[in-house]
mmCIF file of C-alpha atoms in Angstrom:
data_model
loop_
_atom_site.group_PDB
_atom_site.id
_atom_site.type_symbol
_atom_site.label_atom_id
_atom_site.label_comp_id
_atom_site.label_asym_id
_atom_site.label_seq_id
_atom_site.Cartn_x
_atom_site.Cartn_y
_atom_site.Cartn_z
ATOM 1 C CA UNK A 1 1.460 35.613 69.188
ATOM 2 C CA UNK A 2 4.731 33.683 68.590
ATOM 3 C CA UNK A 3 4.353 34.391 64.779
ATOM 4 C CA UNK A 4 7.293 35.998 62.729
ATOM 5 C CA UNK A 5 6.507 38.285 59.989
ATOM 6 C CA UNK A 6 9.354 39.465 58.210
ATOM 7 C CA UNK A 7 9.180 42.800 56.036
ATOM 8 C CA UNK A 8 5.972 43.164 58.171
ATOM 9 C CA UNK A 9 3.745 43.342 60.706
ATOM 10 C CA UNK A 10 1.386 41.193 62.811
ATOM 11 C CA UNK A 11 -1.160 42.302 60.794
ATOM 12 C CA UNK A 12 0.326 41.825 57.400
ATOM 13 C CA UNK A 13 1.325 44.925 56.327
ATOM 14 C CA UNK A 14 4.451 45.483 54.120
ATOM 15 C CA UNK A 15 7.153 47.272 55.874
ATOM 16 C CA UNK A 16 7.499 50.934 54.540
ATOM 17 C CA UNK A 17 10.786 49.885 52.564
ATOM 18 C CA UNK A 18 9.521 46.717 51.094
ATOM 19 C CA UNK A 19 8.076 46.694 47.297
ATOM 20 C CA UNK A 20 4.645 44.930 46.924
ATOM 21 C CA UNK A 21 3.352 43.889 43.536
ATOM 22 C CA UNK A 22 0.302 45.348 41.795
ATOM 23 C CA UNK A 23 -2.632 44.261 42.677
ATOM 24 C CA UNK A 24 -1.149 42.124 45.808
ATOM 25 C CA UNK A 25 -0.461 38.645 46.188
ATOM 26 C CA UNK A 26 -3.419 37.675 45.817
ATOM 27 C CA UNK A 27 -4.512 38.065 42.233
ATOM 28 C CA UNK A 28 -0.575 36.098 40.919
ATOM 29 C CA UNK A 29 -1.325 33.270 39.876
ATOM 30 C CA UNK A 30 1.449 30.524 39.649
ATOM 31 C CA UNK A 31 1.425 31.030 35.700
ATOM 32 C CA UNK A 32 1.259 34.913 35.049
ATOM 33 C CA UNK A 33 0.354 35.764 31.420
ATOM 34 C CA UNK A 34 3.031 36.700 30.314
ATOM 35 C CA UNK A 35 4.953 33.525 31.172
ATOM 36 C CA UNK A 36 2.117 31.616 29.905
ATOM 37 C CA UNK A 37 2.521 32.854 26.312
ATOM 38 C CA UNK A 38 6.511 32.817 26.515
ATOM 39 C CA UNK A 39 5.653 28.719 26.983
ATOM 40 C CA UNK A 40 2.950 28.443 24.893
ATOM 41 C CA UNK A 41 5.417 29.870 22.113
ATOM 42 C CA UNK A 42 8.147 28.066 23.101
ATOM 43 C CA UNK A 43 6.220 24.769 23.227
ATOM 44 C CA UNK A 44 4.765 25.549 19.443
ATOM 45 C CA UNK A 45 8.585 26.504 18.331
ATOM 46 C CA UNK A 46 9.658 23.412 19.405
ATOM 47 C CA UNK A 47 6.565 21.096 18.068
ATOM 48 C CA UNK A 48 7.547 22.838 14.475
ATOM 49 C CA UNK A 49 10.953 22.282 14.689
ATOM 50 C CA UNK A 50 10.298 18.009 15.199
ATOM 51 C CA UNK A 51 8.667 18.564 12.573
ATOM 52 C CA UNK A 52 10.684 19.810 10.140
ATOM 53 C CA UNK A 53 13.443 17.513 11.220
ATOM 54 C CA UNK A 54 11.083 14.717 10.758
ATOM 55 C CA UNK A 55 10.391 16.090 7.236
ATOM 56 C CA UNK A 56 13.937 16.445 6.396
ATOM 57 C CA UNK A 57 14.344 13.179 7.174
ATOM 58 C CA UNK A 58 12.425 11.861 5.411
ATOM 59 C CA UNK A 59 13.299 14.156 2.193
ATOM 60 C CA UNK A 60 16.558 12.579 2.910
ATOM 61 C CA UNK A 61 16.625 8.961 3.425
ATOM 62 C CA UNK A 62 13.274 8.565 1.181
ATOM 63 C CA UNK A 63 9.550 7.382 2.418
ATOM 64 C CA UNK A 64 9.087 4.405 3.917
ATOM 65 C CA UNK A 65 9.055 1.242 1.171
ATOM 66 C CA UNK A 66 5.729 0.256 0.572
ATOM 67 C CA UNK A 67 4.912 -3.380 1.652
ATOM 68 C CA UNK A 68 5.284 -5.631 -1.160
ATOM 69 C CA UNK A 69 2.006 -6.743 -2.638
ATOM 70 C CA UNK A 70 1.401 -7.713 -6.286
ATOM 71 C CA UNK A 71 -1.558 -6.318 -7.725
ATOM 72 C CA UNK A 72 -3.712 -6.998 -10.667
ATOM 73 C CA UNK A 73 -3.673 -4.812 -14.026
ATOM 74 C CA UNK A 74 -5.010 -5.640 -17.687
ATOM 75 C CA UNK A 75 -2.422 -5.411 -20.036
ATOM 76 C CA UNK A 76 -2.327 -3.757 -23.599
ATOM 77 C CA UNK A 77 -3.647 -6.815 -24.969
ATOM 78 C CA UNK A 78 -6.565 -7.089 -22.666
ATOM 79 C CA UNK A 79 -5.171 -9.885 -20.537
ATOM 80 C CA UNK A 80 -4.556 -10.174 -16.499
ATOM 81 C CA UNK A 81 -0.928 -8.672 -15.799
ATOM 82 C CA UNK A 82 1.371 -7.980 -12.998
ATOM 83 C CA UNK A 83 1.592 -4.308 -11.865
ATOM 84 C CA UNK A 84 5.436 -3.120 -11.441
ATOM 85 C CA UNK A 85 6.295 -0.988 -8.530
ATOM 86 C CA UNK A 86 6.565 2.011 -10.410
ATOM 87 C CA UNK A 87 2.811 1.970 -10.543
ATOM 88 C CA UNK A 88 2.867 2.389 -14.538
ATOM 89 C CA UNK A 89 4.175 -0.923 -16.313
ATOM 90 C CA UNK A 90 1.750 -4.038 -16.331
ATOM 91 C CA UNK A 91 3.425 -6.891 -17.746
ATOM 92 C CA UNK A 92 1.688 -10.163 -18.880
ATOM 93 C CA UNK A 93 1.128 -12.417 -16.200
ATOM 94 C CA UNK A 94 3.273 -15.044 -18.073
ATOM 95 C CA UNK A 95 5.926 -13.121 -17.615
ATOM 96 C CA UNK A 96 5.912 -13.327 -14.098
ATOM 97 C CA UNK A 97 9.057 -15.448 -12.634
ATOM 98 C CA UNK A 98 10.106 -16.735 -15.793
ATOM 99 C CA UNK A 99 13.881 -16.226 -15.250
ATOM 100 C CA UNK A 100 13.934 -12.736 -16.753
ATOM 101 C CA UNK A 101 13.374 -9.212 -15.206
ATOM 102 C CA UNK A 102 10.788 -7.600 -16.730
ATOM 103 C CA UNK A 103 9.714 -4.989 -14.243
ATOM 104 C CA UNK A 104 12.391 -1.838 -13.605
ATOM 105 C CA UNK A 105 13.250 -3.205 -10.135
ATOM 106 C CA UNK A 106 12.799 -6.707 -10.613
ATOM 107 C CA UNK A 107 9.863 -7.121 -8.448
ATOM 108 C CA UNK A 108 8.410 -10.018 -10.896
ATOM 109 C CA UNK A 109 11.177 -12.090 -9.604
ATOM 110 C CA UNK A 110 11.548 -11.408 -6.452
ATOM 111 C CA UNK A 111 12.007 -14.811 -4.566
ATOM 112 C CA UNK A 112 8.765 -14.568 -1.807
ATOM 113 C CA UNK A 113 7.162 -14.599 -5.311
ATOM 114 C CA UNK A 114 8.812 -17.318 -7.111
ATOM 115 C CA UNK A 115 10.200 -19.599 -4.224
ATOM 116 C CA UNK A 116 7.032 -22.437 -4.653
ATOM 117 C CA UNK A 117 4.804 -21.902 -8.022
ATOM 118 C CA UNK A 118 2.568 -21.816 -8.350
ATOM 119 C CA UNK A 119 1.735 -21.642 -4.304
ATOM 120 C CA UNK A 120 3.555 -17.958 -4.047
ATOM 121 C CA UNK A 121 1.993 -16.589 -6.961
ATOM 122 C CA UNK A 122 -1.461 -14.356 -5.963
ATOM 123 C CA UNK A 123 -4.090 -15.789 -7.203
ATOM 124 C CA UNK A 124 -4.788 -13.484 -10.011
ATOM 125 C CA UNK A 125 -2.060 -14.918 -11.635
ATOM 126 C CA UNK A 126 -2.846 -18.416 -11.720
ATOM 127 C CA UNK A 127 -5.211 -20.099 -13.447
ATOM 128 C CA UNK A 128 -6.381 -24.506 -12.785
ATOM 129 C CA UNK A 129 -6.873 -26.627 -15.443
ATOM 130 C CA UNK A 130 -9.065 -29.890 -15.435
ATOM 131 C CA UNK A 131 -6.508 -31.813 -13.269
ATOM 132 C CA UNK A 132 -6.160 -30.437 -10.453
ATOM 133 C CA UNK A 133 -1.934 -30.747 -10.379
ATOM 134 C CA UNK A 134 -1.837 -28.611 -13.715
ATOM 135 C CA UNK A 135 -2.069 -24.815 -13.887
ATOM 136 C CA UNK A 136 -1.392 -21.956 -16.107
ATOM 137 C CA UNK A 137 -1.049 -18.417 -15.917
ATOM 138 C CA UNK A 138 -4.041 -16.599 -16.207
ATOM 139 C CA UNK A 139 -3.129 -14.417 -19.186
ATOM 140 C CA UNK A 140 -3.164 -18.389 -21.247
ATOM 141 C CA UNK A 141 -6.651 -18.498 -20.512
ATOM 142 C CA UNK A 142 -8.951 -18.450 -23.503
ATOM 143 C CA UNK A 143 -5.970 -17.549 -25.995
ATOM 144 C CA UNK A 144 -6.365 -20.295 -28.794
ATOM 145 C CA UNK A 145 -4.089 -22.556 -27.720
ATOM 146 C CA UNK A 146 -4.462 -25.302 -25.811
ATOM 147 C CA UNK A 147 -2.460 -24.725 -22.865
ATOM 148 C CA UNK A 148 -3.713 -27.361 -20.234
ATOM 149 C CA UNK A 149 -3.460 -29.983 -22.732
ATOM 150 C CA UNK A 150 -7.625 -30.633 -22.080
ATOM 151 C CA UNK A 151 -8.476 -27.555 -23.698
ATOM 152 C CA UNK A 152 -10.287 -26.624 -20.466
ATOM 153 C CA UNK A 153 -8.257 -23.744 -20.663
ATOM 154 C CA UNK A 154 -10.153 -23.013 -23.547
ATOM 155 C CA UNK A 155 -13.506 -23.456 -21.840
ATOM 156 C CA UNK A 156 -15.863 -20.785 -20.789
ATOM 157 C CA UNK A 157 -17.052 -20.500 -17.302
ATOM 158 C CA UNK A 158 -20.192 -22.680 -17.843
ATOM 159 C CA UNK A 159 -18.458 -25.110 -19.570
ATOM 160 C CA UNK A 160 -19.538 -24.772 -22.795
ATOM 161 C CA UNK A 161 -16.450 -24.903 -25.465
ATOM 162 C CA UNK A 162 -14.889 -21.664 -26.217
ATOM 163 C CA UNK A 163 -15.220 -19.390 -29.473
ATOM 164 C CA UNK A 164 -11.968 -20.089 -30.525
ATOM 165 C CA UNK A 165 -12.575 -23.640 -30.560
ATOM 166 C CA UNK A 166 -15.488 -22.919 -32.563
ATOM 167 C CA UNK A 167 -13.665 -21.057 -34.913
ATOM 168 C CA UNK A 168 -10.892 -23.316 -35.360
ATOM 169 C CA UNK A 169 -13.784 -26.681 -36.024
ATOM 170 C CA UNK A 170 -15.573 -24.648 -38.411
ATOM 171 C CA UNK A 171 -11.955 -24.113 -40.088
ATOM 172 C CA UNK A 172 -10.736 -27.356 -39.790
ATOM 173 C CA UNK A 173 -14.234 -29.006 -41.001
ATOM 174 C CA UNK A 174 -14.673 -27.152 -44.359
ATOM 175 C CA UNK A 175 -18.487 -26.861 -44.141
ATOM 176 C CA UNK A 176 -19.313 -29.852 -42.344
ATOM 177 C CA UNK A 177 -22.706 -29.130 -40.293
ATOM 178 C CA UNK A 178 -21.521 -30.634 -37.377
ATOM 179 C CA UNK A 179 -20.015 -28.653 -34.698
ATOM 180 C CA UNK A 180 -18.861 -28.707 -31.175
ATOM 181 C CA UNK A 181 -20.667 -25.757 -28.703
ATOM 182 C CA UNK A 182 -22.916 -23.438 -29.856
ATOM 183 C CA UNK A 183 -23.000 -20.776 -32.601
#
């Protein structure tokens, strides 16, 4: 045989000064144990530490802002309203890009919401009238007054004339038995 064994012999044997490891060759695997926790620890210490930088980043620069969307609310006065950022404040729909700021931040006249009204206004906040081309905000809806100027504002949903409108004939007629809608 042309083979050269160093530390050894044809047959494999060690060579009396050589050290072998327990158990022989053999049974090493590429990945002893005690490497293999050494990088499963390492691995976990560094998976925590992203972590924590990731939350300390975000401690410091703040969450992410939430993408604008208005949403609905009922105001003190039982009426649709605009909900503020802030989660808490629901202002009167009506008050919704009139010129003046009435949530914290501003948010109610922001200009995505106010650049074409009634078009960039969600729909919760806008209410039709009769003619098509005329609107209102939805909080003017059944209030007493006749907003639209056709008093369908003042309409109920099947068309049959408001209670206020009631009220306000029964008023204005001083006991005459003729009246508009039903009692």
């Amino acid at each position: 045989m042309n083979k050269i064994f160093p530390q050894g012999d044809a047959n494999g044997s060690a060579a009396a000064g050589s050290k072998a490891l327990p158990g022989g060759e053999a049974d090493c695997s590429p990945c002893c144990c005690s490497r293999r926790g050494a990088c499963l620890s390492a691995f976990l210490m560094l998976l925590l530490t992203a972590l924590a930088a990731l939350i300390a980043l975000v401690a410091i620069l703040g969450p992410p802002p939430r993408t604008p969307g208005a949403q609905a609310c009922v105001t003190q006065t039982n009426r649709t309203g605009f909900l503020c950022n802030d989660r808490s404040s629901c202002i009167p729909a009506s008050s919704v890009c009139d010129g003046v700021r009435a949530c914290a931040h501003g948010e109610d006249e922001e200009e995505a919401l106010c650049r074409a009204v009634p078009q960039s206004l969600p729909g919760f906040l806008v209410a039709h009238c009769g003619d098509p081309a005329s609107w209102i905000y939805s909080d003017q809806m059944c209030d007493g007054i006749n907003n639209c100027g056709d008093c369908s504002d003042e309409l109920s949903p099947d068309g049959n004339v408001g209670m206020n409108e009631i009220k306000a004939y029964k008023i204005l007629s001083f006991g005459l038995h003729s009246a508009v809608g039903k009692y």
